[in-house]
CSV table of C-alpha atoms in Angstrom, one decimal:
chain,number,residue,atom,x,y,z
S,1,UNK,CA,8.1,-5.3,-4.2
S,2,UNK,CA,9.8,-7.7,-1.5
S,3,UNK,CA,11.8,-5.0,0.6
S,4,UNK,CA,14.6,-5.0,3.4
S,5,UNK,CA,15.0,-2.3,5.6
S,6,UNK,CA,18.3,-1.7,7.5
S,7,UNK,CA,18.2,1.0,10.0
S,8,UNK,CA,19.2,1.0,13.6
S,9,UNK,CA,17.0,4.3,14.4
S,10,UNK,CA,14.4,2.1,15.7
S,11,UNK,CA,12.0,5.4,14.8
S,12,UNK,CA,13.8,5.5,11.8
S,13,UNK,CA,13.0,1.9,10.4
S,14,UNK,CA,9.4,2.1,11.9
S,15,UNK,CA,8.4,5.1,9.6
S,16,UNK,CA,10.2,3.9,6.4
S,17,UNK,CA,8.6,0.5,6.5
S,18,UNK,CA,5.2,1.9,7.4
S,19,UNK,CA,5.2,4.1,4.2
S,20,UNK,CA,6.3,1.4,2.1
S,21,UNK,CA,3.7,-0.8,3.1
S,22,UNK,CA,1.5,1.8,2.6
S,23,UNK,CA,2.1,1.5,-0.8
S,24,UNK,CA,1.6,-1.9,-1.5
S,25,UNK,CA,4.9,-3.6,-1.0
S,26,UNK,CA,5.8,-6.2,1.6
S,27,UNK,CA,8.5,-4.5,3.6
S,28,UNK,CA,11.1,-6.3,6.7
S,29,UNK,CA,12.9,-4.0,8.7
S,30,UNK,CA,16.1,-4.8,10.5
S,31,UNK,CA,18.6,-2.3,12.7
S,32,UNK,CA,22.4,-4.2,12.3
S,33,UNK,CA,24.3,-6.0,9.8
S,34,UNK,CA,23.8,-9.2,11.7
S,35,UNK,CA,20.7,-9.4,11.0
S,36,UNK,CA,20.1,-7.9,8.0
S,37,UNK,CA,22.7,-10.8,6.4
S,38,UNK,CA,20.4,-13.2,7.9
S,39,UNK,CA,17.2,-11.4,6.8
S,40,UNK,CA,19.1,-11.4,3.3
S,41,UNK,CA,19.7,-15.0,3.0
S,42,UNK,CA,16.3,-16.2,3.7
S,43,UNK,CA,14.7,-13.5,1.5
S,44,UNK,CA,16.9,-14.9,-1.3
S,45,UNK,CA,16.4,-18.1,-0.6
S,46,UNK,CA,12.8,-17.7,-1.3
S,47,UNK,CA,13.6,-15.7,-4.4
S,48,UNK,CA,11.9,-12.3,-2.2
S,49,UNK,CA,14.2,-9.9,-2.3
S,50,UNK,CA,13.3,-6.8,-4.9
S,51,UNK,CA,15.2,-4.3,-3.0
S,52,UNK,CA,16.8,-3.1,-0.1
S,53,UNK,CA,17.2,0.5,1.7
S,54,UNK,CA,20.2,0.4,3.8
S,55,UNK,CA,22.2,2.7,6.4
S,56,UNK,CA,25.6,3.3,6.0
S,57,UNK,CA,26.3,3.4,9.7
S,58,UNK,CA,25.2,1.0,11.8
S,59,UNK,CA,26.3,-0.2,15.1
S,60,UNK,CA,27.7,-3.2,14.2
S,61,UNK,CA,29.2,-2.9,10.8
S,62,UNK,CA,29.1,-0.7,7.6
S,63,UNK,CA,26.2,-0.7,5.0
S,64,UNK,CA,28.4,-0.5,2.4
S,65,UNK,CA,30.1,-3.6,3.4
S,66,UNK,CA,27.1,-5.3,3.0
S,67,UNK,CA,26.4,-4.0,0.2
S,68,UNK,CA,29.5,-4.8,-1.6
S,69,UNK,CA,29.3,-8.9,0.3
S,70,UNK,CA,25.5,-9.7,-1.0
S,71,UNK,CA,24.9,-7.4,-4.0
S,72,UNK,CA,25.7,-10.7,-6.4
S,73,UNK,CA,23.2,-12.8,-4.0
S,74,UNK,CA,20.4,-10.9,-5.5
S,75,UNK,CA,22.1,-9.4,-8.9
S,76,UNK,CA,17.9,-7.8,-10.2
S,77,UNK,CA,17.9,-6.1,-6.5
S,78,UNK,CA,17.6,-2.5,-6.4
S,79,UNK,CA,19.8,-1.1,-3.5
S,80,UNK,CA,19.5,2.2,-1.8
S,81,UNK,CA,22.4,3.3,0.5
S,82,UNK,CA,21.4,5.9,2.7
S,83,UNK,CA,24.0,8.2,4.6
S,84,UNK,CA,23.7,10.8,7.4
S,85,UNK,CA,27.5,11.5,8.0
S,86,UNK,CA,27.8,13.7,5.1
S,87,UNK,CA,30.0,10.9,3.0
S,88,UNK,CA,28.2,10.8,-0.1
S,89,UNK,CA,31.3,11.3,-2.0
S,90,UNK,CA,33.5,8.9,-0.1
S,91,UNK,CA,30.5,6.4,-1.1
S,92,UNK,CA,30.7,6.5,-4.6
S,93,UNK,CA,34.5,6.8,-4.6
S,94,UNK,CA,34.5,3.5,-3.3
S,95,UNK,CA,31.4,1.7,-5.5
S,96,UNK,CA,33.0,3.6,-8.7
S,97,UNK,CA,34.7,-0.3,-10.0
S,98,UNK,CA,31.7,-2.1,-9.2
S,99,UNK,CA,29.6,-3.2,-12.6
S,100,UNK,CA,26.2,-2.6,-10.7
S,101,UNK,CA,25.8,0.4,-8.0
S,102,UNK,CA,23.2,1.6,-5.3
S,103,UNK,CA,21.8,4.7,-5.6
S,104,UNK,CA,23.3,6.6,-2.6
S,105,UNK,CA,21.0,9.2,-0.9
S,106,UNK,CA,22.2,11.5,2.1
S,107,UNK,CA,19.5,11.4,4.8
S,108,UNK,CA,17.8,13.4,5.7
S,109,UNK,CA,15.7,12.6,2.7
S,110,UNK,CA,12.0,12.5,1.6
S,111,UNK,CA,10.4,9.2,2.0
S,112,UNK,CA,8.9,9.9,-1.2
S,113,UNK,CA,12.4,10.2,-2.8
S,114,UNK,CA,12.9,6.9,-1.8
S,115,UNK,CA,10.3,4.9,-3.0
S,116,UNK,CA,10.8,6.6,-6.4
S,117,UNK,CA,14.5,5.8,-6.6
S,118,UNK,CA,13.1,2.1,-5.4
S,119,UNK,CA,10.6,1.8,-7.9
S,120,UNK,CA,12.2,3.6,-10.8
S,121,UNK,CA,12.8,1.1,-13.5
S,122,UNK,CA,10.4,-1.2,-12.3
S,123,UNK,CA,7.2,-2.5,-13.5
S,124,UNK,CA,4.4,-1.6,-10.9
């Protein structure tokens, strides 16, 4: 799988990229929305993008928002939507009218948890 990471705990990103790859899939972090849409764009551009793992908060926007702006870029993408704050239930509140949905984890979580929830569905 083509994956985007979107964490601004530099730490963070560095370990959840390192044990994707160590399991065989081609993984980009980046730590704000800015960068993360431009990251998007050129993954789907080159038809690359198989999922992303995204924080909620980030210093210069909302995961969510981005979520909810580029899901339809990349409609087979699976999205993960990761929260520390606690605000699982706000999350899916607000996702609850939308035909596809991230799955929505509350950090801290086991890396392994996450590659599951990425992979799950897919063939590996």
């Amino acid at each position: 799988m083509n994956i985007l990471v979107v964490e601004d705990d530099a730490d963070l990103c560095v370990e959840i990229v390192e044990y994707l790859e160590r399991r065989n899939h081609q993984v980009s972090g980046r730590g704000t929305v800015a960068a993360a849409r431009q990251a998007l764009a050129a993954m789907v551009a080159k038809g690359e993008l198989d999922g992303v793992v995204c924080d909620v908060g980030l210093p210069d926007g909302d995961g969510l928002r981005l979520y909810i702006d580029s899901a339809a870029l990349a409609p087979n993408c699976r999205w993960i939507l990761m929260s520390g704050a606690h605000d699982t239930e706000r999350l899916r509140l607000a996702l609850k009218d939308m035909k596809t949905k991230p799955v929505v984890l509350e950090k801290p979580l086991p890396l392994k948890l996450l590659c599951n929830a990425l992979e799950e569905g897919r063939d590996r």
